[in-house]
Coordinates of C-alpha atoms in Angstrom, one line a residue:
M6 CA 0.0 0.0 0.0
K7 CA 2.9 2.4 0.9
N8 CA 4.6 1.8 -2.5
N9 CA 1.3 2.5 -4.3
I10 CA 0.9 5.8 -2.4
R11 CA 4.5 6.7 -3.3
F12 CA 4.0 5.9 -7.0
G13 CA 0.7 7.8 -7.0
T14 CA 2.1 10.8 -5.2
A15 CA 5.2 10.9 -7.6
G16 CA 2.9 10.7 -10.6
I17 CA 0.7 13.6 -9.3
I18 CA 3.9 15.8 -8.8
L19 CA 5.2 15.0 -12.2
L20 CA 1.9 15.7 -13.9
A21 CA 1.4 18.9 -11.9
A22 CA 4.8 20.1 -12.8
A23 CA 4.3 19.4 -16.4
F24 CA 0.9 21.3 -16.4
I25 CA 2.5 24.3 -14.6
I26 CA 5.4 24.5 -17.1
Q27 CA 3.0 24.2 -20.0
M28 CA 0.9 27.0 -18.7
C29 CA 4.0 29.1 -18.3
A30 CA 5.1 28.4 -21.9
R31 CA 1.6 29.4 -23.1
T32 CA 1.0 32.5 -20.9
T33 CA 4.4 33.9 -20.0
A34 CA 5.9 36.1 -22.8
G35 CA 9.4 35.1 -23.7
F36 CA 9.6 32.0 -21.4
A37 CA 9.3 29.4 -24.1
T38 CA 11.8 31.3 -26.4
W39 CA 14.3 31.5 -23.5
Y40 CA 13.8 27.9 -22.6
A41 CA 14.1 26.7 -26.2
H42 CA 17.4 28.4 -26.7
H43 CA 19.1 28.1 -23.3
I44 CA 17.8 25.0 -21.5
Y45 CA 16.6 22.8 -24.3
P46 CA 20.1 22.8 -26.0
I47 CA 21.6 21.4 -22.8
L48 CA 19.2 18.4 -22.9
V49 CA 20.1 17.9 -26.5
R50 CA 23.8 17.8 -25.7
V51 CA 23.2 15.4 -22.7
I52 CA 20.3 13.2 -23.6
G53 CA 20.8 13.4 -27.4
R54 CA 24.6 12.4 -27.1
V55 CA 23.8 9.5 -24.9
S56 CA 21.2 8.2 -27.4
A57 CA 23.6 8.8 -30.2
L58 CA 26.1 6.4 -28.7
L59 CA 23.8 3.5 -29.9
P60 CA 23.4 2.8 -33.6
F61 CA 19.7 1.9 -33.4
S62 CA 16.6 3.9 -32.5
V63 CA 16.5 3.9 -28.7
V64 CA 12.9 5.1 -28.6
E65 CA 11.8 2.3 -30.9
L66 CA 13.5 -0.4 -28.8
G67 CA 12.0 1.4 -25.6
L68 CA 8.5 1.2 -27.3
Y69 CA 8.8 -2.5 -27.8
L70 CA 10.2 -3.1 -24.3
L71 CA 7.4 -0.8 -22.7
I72 CA 4.7 -2.7 -24.4
G73 CA 6.1 -6.1 -23.7
G74 CA 7.2 -5.4 -20.1
G75 CA 3.9 -3.8 -19.4
L76 CA 1.9 -6.7 -20.5
I77 CA 4.0 -9.1 -18.6
Y78 CA 3.7 -7.0 -15.4
A79 CA 0.0 -6.6 -15.8
V80 CA -0.4 -10.4 -16.2
K81 CA 1.8 -11.2 -13.2
N82 CA -0.1 -8.6 -11.0
R83 CA -3.6 -9.2 -12.4
R84 CA -4.9 -10.0 -8.9
T85 CA -3.6 -6.6 -7.6
P86 CA -4.9 -4.1 -10.1
V87 CA -4.1 -1.3 -7.7
N88 CA -0.3 -2.0 -8.1
V89 CA -0.7 -1.9 -11.9
C90 CA -2.7 1.4 -11.9
S91 CA -0.3 3.1 -9.6
R92 CA 2.8 2.1 -11.6
A93 CA 1.0 3.0 -14.9
F94 CA 0.0 6.5 -13.4
F95 CA 3.7 7.0 -12.4
L96 CA 4.8 6.1 -15.8
C97 CA 2.4 8.5 -17.5
G98 CA 3.8 11.3 -15.2
I99 CA 7.2 10.6 -16.3
L100 CA 6.3 10.5 -20.0
L101 CA 4.3 13.7 -19.9
F102 CA 6.9 15.6 -17.9
S103 CA 9.7 14.4 -20.3
Y104 CA 7.5 15.3 -23.3
T105 CA 6.9 18.8 -21.9
C106 CA 10.6 19.5 -21.2
C107 CA 12.0 18.1 -24.4
C108 CA 9.3 19.1 -26.8
G109 CA 6.0 20.7 -25.6
I110 CA 7.5 24.0 -24.4
N111 CA 9.2 24.7 -27.8
Y112 CA 5.8 24.9 -29.6
Y113 CA 5.4 28.4 -28.0
A114 CA 8.9 29.7 -28.8
A115 CA 9.6 32.5 -31.3
P116 CA 9.3 31.1 -34.8
F117 CA 12.3 30.5 -37.1
S118 CA 11.1 33.3 -39.4
S119 CA 11.9 35.8 -36.6
Y120 CA 15.5 34.7 -36.6
A121 CA 15.8 34.4 -40.4
G122 CA 14.4 37.8 -41.1
L123 CA 11.6 36.4 -43.2
Q124 CA 8.4 38.5 -43.4
T125 CA 5.6 36.3 -44.6
G126 CA 2.3 37.7 -45.9
L127 CA 0.1 37.8 -48.9
Y128 CA 1.5 36.9 -52.3
T129 CA 0.3 37.0 -55.9
T130 CA -0.2 34.2 -58.4
G131 CA 2.5 35.8 -60.4
E132 CA 5.0 35.5 -57.5
L133 CA 4.0 31.9 -56.9
K134 CA 4.4 31.1 -60.6
E135 CA 7.9 32.7 -60.5
L136 CA 8.8 30.6 -57.5
C137 CA 7.6 27.4 -59.2
S138 CA 9.4 28.1 -62.4
W139 CA 12.6 28.7 -60.5
L140 CA 12.2 25.5 -58.4
L141 CA 11.4 23.6 -61.6
E142 CA 14.7 24.7 -63.1
Q143 CA 16.6 23.7 -60.0
V144 CA 14.8 20.2 -59.9
N145 CA 15.7 19.5 -63.6
A146 CA 19.3 20.6 -63.1
S147 CA 19.7 18.5 -60.0
V148 CA 18.0 15.3 -60.7
S149 CA 19.9 12.5 -58.8
E150 CA 19.7 8.8 -59.3
E151 CA 21.6 7.9 -56.1
H152 CA 19.8 5.4 -53.9
Y153 CA 19.5 5.3 -50.1
A154 CA 20.1 1.6 -49.9
E155 CA 23.5 2.1 -51.4
R156 CA 24.5 5.1 -49.4
K157 CA 22.8 4.8 -46.0
R158 CA 25.7 5.8 -43.9
E159 CA 26.7 8.7 -46.1
W160 CA 23.1 10.1 -46.2
K161 CA 22.8 10.0 -42.5
T162 CA 26.1 11.9 -41.8
E163 CA 25.3 14.3 -44.8
G164 CA 22.1 15.2 -42.9
V165 CA 24.2 16.5 -40.1
R166 CA 26.7 18.3 -42.5
A167 CA 23.7 19.9 -44.3
M168 CA 22.2 21.2 -41.1
K169 CA 25.5 22.6 -39.9
K170 CA 26.0 24.3 -43.3
A171 CA 22.6 25.9 -43.0
G172 CA 23.8 27.0 -39.5
E173 CA 26.5 29.0 -41.2
E174 CA 23.8 31.2 -42.7
F175 CA 21.4 31.0 -39.8
D176 CA 23.2 31.0 -36.4
C177 CA 20.0 29.5 -34.7
L178 CA 20.7 26.3 -36.6
S179 CA 24.4 25.9 -35.7
G180 CA 25.9 23.6 -33.1
Y181 CA 25.6 19.9 -32.2
Y182 CA 23.4 17.4 -34.2
P183 CA 23.2 13.6 -33.4
V184 CA 23.2 11.3 -36.5
P185 CA 19.6 10.6 -37.6
K186 CA 18.4 6.9 -37.3
E187 CA 16.3 4.8 -39.5
V188 CA 13.8 2.9 -37.5
T189 CA 14.1 -0.9 -37.8
C190 CA 10.5 -1.6 -38.6
S191 CA 9.6 1.3 -41.0
Y192 CA 6.3 -0.3 -41.7
I193 CA 5.0 1.2 -38.4
L194 CA 5.7 4.6 -39.8
S195 CA 4.4 3.8 -43.3
V196 CA 1.0 2.5 -42.1
Q197 CA 0.6 5.8 -40.2
Q198 CA 1.7 7.7 -43.4
L199 CA 4.7 9.2 -41.4
C200 CA 8.0 10.0 -43.2
G201 CA 9.7 10.4 -39.9
I202 CA 9.3 11.2 -36.2
Y203 CA 11.2 13.2 -33.5
S204 CA 11.4 11.4 -30.2
P205 CA 11.3 13.9 -27.2
F206 CA 12.0 11.1 -24.7
T207 CA 15.4 10.1 -26.2
I208 CA 16.0 13.3 -28.3
E209 CA 16.5 11.4 -31.5
A210 CA 15.6 12.1 -35.1
N211 CA 14.1 8.9 -36.7
F212 CA 13.0 8.4 -40.2
N213 CA 11.2 5.9 -42.4
G214 CA 13.8 4.0 -44.6
D215 CA 11.2 2.3 -46.7
M216 CA 9.8 5.4 -48.5
P217 CA 11.0 6.5 -52.0
D218 CA 14.7 7.8 -52.0
Y219 CA 13.9 11.4 -52.9
N220 CA 11.9 11.8 -49.7
I221 CA 14.6 10.7 -47.3
P222 CA 17.2 13.5 -47.4
H223 CA 14.5 16.2 -46.8
T224 CA 12.9 14.1 -44.0
I225 CA 16.2 13.6 -42.2
C226 CA 16.9 17.4 -42.1
H227 CA 13.2 18.1 -41.2
E228 CA 13.5 15.8 -38.1
L229 CA 17.0 17.2 -37.2
S230 CA 15.5 20.8 -37.2
H231 CA 13.4 19.8 -34.2
L232 CA 16.5 19.4 -32.2
K233 CA 17.1 23.2 -32.5
G234 CA 13.8 23.9 -30.8
F235 CA 11.7 24.4 -33.9
M236 CA 8.7 22.2 -33.6
R237 CA 6.3 23.8 -35.9
E238 CA 5.8 21.5 -38.9
D239 CA 5.8 24.1 -41.5
E240 CA 9.0 25.6 -40.3
A241 CA 10.6 22.2 -39.9
N242 CA 9.7 21.5 -43.6
F243 CA 11.2 24.8 -44.5
I244 CA 14.4 24.4 -42.5
G245 CA 14.7 20.9 -44.1
Y246 CA 14.4 22.5 -47.5
L247 CA 17.1 25.1 -46.6
A248 CA 19.5 22.5 -45.3
C249 CA 19.0 20.3 -48.5
I250 CA 19.5 23.0 -51.0
S251 CA 22.7 24.1 -49.0
S252 CA 24.2 20.6 -49.2
D253 CA 27.0 19.6 -51.5
C254 CA 25.5 16.2 -52.0
P255 CA 23.4 16.0 -55.3
A256 CA 20.8 13.7 -53.7
F257 CA 20.1 16.2 -50.9
R258 CA 19.8 19.2 -53.3
Y259 CA 17.5 17.2 -55.4
S260 CA 15.3 16.2 -52.5
G261 CA 15.1 19.8 -51.2
Y262 CA 14.2 21.3 -54.6
L263 CA 11.7 18.5 -55.5
T264 CA 10.0 18.7 -52.1
G265 CA 9.8 22.4 -52.5
W266 CA 8.3 22.1 -55.9
V267 CA 5.6 19.8 -54.6
Y268 CA 4.5 22.3 -51.9
A269 CA 4.7 25.3 -54.2
G270 CA 3.2 23.4 -57.1
N271 CA 0.2 22.3 -55.1
A272 CA -0.4 25.9 -54.0
L273 CA -0.2 27.0 -57.6
A274 CA -2.5 24.2 -58.8
R275 CA -5.1 25.6 -56.4
A276 CA -4.6 29.2 -57.5
D277 CA -4.3 28.5 -61.4
I278 CA -4.5 25.0 -62.6
D279 CA -3.7 25.9 -66.2
I280 CA -0.4 27.5 -65.2
Y281 CA 0.5 24.6 -63.1
M282 CA -0.2 22.1 -65.8
E283 CA 1.9 24.1 -68.3
L284 CA 4.9 24.0 -65.8
R285 CA 4.3 20.3 -64.8
Q286 CA 4.8 19.3 -68.4
K287 CA 8.4 20.6 -68.3
L288 CA 9.3 18.6 -65.3
D289 CA 12.2 16.1 -65.9
P290 CA 10.8 12.6 -66.6
R291 CA 12.9 11.1 -63.9
A292 CA 11.5 13.6 -61.4
E293 CA 8.0 12.8 -62.6
E294 CA 8.7 9.1 -62.1
D295 CA 9.8 9.8 -58.6
L296 CA 6.7 11.6 -57.8
Q297 CA 4.5 8.7 -59.3
E298 CA 6.5 6.2 -57.2
N299 CA 5.9 8.4 -54.1
N300 CA 2.2 8.5 -54.7
A301 CA 2.0 4.7 -55.3
F302 CA 4.0 4.0 -52.2
W303 CA 1.8 5.9 -49.8
G304 CA -1.4 4.8 -51.7
R305 CA -0.5 1.3 -50.5
Y306 CA -0.9 2.3 -46.9
E307 CA -4.1 4.2 -47.1
G308 CA -6.7 2.8 -44.7
K309 CA -8.3 3.1 -41.3
V310 CA -4.9 3.2 -39.4
A311 CA -3.8 6.1 -41.6
E312 CA -7.0 7.9 -41.1
V313 CA -6.7 7.5 -37.3
S314 CA -3.1 8.6 -37.4
N315 CA -3.9 11.7 -39.5
Q316 CA -6.8 12.6 -37.1
W317 CA -4.5 12.2 -34.0
N318 CA -1.8 14.2 -35.7
D319 CA -4.3 16.9 -36.5
T320 CA -5.5 17.0 -33.0
Y321 CA -2.0 17.0 -31.6
L322 CA -1.0 20.0 -33.8
K323 CA -4.1 22.0 -32.6
M324 CA -3.4 21.2 -29.0
N325 CA 0.0 22.7 -29.4
D326 CA -1.4 26.0 -30.7
Q327 CA -1.1 25.2 -34.5
E328 CA -4.7 25.9 -35.1
D329 CA -4.6 24.9 -38.8
G330 CA -3.9 21.4 -37.7
V331 CA -2.4 19.3 -40.6
K332 CA -3.0 22.2 -42.9
S333 CA 0.0 23.9 -41.4
Y334 CA 2.2 21.9 -43.5
G335 CA 1.1 24.0 -46.4
R336 CA 2.4 27.3 -44.8
M337 CA 5.9 26.2 -45.9
V338 CA 5.1 28.0 -49.3
D339 CA 4.9 31.4 -47.6
L340 CA 8.4 30.9 -46.1
M341 CA 9.8 29.8 -49.5
L342 CA 8.3 32.9 -51.1
A343 CA 9.7 35.2 -48.5
Y344 CA 13.2 33.5 -48.7
R345 CA 13.1 33.7 -52.4
K346 CA 12.4 37.4 -52.3
N347 CA 15.3 37.9 -49.9
T348 CA 17.8 36.0 -51.9
K349 CA 17.1 37.2 -55.5

């Protein structure tokens, strides 16, 4: 009984602490920004470095052990459900507190655009067309036929180099990055329609190694951007794009430009389908083949699990003050337009 009380009390303290910190991040001006760029980097250098010592995804292994160990413990203690509940409550407290410290607070920090000097706003169809035309030229000039299966180690280390090179232009991206990790069972991500995932519990950048090759470099850089405190998905997409086009590796530049073209092209198609189709016809056949392969790959995993995962992701984003939910991924176009205007 005493142990149950101890576990229950510890769980309450952790949950209360997580709630208080979350409220401070949401209501106290400047707190989240200060935390994201002073305290969080320490956690990355400590927890991230420890996780980086192991060549596999620590959070993936932890998930399997948690599920297996939890089931075994529940079966062994089925006659004392209070014991199971008290331990489960304590575990929930640990997980929520860890999530808050290593992820949740950062959602309320200053956006990347404020560091990069990017002023987003309204843009014309003409400006969008110019961006798409430029991206199309870059895609066609950088088409890469490298394959991830043949260059796994090089692509992982190149992701770190690309992010550090982007850090030479934007100081907020400089510093330490652990090597990103491919999850052992990528099917788990594929069935949820996920290219990658950042683990706040182990501070790891994980990615789906089964998806089409062109997707992988951008996803690697996207997930690594979260380790600099930028949690908004639209900004992580944009930072991933910046890092890829800054890279010296052809496969990374191609991934960045083609990903940028997809986002900007989709926006142009909604604005003026005729202009979009005119440009689409000029896309290099090899890039067109990659896009068709990408559509076919994700199409194989459409179903109830993907729907539930998408709904959960949408709810998760809205809970963290991204009111557009999954639509926030499309705001990357505004950032690309602003960056294009600044660098012309």
